[in-house]
mmCIF file of C-alpha atoms in Angstrom:
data_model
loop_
_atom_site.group_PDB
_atom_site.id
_atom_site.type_symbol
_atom_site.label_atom_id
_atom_site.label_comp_id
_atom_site.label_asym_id
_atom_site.label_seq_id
_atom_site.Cartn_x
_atom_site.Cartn_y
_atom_site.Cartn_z
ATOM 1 C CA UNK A 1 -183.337 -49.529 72.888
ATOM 2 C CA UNK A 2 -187.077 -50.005 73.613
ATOM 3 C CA UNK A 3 -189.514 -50.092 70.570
ATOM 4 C CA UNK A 4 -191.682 -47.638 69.323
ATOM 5 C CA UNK A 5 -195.044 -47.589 69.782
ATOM 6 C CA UNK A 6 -196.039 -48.820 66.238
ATOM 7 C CA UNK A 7 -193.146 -51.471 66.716
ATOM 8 C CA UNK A 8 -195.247 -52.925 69.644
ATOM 9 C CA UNK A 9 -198.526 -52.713 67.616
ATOM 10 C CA UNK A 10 -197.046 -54.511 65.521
ATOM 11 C CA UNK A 11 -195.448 -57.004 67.497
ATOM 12 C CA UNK A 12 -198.568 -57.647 69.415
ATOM 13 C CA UNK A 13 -200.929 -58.235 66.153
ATOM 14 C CA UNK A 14 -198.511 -60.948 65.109
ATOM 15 C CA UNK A 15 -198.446 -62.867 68.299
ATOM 16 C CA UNK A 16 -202.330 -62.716 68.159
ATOM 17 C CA UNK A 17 -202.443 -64.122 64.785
ATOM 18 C CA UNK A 18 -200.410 -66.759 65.294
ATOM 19 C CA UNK A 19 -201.962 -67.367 68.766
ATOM 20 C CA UNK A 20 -205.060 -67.984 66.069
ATOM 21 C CA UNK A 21 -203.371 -70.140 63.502
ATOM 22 C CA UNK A 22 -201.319 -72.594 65.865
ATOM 23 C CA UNK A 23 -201.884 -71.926 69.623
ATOM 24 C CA UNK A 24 -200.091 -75.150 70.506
ATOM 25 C CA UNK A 25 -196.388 -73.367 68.723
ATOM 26 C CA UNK A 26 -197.661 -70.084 70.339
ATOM 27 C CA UNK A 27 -197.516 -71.790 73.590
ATOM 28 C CA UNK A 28 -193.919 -73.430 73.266
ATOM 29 C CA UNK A 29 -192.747 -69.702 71.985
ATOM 30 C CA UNK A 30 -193.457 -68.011 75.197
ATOM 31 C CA UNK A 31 -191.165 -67.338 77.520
ATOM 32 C CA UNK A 32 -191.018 -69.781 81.245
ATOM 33 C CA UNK A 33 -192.111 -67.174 83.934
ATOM 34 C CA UNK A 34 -189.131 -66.902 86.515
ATOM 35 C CA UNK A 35 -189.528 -65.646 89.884
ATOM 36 C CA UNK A 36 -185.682 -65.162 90.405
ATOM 37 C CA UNK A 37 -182.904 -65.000 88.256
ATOM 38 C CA UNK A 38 -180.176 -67.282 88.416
ATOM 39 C CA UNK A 39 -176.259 -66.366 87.284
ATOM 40 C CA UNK A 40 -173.855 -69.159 86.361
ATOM 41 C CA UNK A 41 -170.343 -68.724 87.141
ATOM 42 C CA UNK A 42 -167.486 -71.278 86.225
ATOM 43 C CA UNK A 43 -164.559 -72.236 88.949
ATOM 44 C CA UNK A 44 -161.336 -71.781 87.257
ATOM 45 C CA UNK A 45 -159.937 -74.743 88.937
ATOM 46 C CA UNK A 46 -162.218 -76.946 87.386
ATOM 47 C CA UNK A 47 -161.744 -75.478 84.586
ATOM 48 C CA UNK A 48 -158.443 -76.362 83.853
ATOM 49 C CA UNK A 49 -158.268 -79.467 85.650
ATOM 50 C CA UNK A 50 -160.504 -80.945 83.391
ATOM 51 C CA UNK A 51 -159.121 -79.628 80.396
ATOM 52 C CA UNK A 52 -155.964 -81.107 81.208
ATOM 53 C CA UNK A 53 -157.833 -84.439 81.492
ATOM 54 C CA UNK A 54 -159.743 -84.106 78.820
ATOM 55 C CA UNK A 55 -156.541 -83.936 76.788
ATOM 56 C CA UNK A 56 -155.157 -86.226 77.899
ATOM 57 C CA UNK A 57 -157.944 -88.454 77.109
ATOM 58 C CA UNK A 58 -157.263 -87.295 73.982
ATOM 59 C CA UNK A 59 -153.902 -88.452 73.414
ATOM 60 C CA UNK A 60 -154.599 -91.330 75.782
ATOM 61 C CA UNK A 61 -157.497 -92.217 72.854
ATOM 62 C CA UNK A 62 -154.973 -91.572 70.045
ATOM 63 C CA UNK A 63 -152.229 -93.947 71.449
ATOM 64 C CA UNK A 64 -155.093 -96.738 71.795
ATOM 65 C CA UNK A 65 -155.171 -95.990 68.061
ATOM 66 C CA UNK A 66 -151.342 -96.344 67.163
ATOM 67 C CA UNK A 67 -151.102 -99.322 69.238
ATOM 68 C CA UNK A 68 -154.766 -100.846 67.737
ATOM 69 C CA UNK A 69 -155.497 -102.076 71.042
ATOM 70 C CA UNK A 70 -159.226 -100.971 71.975
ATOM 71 C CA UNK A 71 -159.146 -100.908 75.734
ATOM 72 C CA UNK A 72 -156.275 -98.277 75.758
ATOM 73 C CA UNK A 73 -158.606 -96.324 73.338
ATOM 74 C CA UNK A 74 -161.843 -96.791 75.319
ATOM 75 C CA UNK A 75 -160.014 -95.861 78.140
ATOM 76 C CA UNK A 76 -158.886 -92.565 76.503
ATOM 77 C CA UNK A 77 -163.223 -92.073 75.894
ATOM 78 C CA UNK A 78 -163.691 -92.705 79.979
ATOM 79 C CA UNK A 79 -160.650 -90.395 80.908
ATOM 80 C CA UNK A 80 -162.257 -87.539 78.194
ATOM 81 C CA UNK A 81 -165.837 -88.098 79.337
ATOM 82 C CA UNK A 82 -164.711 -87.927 82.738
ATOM 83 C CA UNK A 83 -162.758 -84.745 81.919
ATOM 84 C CA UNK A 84 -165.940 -82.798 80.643
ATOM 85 C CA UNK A 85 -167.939 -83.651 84.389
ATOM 86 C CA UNK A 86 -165.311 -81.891 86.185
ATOM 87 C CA UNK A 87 -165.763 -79.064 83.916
ATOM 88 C CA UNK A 88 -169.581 -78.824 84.267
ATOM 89 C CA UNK A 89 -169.310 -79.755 88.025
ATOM 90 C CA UNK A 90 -167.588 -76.727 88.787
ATOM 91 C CA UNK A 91 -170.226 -74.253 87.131
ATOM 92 C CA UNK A 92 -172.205 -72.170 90.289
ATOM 93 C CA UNK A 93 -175.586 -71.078 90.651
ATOM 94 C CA UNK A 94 -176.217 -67.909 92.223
ATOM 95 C CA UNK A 95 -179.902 -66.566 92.717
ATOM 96 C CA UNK A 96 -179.654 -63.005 91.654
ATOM 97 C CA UNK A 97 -181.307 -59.933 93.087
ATOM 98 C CA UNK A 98 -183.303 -57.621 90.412
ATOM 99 C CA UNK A 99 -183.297 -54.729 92.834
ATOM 100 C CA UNK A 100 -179.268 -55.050 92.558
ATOM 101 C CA UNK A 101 -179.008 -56.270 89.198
ATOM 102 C CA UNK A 102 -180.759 -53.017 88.244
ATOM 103 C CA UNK A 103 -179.026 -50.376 90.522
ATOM 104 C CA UNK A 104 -175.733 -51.133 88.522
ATOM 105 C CA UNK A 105 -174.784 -48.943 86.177
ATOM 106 C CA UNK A 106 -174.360 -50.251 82.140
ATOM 107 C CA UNK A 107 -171.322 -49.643 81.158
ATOM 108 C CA UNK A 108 -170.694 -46.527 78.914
ATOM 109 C CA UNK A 109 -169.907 -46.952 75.365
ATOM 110 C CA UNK A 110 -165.981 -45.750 74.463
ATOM 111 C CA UNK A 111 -167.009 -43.393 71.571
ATOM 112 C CA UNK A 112 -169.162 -40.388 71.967
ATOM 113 C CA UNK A 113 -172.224 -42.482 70.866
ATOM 114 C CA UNK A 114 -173.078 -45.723 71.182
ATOM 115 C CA UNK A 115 -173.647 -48.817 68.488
ATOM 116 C CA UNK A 116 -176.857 -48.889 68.959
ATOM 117 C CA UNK A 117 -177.440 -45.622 68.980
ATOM 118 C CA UNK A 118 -175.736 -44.818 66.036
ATOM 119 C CA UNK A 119 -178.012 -47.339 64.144
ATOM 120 C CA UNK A 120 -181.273 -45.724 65.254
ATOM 121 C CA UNK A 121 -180.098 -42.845 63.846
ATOM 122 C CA UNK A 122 -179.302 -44.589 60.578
ATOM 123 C CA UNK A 123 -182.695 -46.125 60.844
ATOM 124 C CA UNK A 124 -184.771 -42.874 61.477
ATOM 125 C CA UNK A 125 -182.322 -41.293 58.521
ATOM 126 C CA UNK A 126 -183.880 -44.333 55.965
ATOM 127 C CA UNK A 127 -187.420 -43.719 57.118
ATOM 128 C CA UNK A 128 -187.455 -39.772 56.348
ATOM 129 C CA UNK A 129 -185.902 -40.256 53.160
ATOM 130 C CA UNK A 130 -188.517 -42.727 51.895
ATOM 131 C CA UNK A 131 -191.569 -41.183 53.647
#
């Protein structure tokens, strides 16, 4: 739902004042400027497989515990830690096209009206009845 036009007044006075008061925190608040957008997808595969390493890090960790011998239980660390880089090694990134990203369609809302839609209407309700 874009903003009103007194919502981006608004919006814009309060970036300039605190552009005035702290430009340094100003700076670290804006947003990096991207020339493509990237989408991160996770394999499945990897997905799994390290979960099932991961746990059984886990219980490798926990039986280093029962038997209070610390190898087994730094062991159990390794096999977890080693679990968790097969997870993030299998997550993709694709470059994305904005001409296709925004030629698909959003998906419809399953009532008649939408969430967000429903609370602008709410909103706009609050503001005559004050005003």
């Amino acid at each position: 739902m874009p903003l009103s036009e007194y919502e981006r007044k608004m919006l814009d006075e309060l970036e300039a004042q605190l552009a005035d008061e702290d430009p340094t925190f100003a700076d670290t608040l804006k947003p990096e400027q991207t020339s493509e957008s990237v989408s991160r997808q996770f394999s499945i595969r990897h997905l799994v497989l390290g979960l099932l390493v991961l746990v059984a890090g886990i219980a490798v960790l926990v039986a280093g515990v029962a038997l209070e011998q610390v190898i087994i239980g730094v062991l159990g660390v390794v096999v977890m830690f080693g679990g968790a880089w097969y997870i993030t090694e299998g997550i993709v990134e694709r470059p994305v096209d904005p001409a296709s990203a925004a030629s698909k369609p959003s998906p419809k809302p399953k009532s008649g009206r939408g969430f967000m839609a429903r609370q602008a209407e709410e909103w706009e309700k609050r503001r005559r009845e004050r005003g």
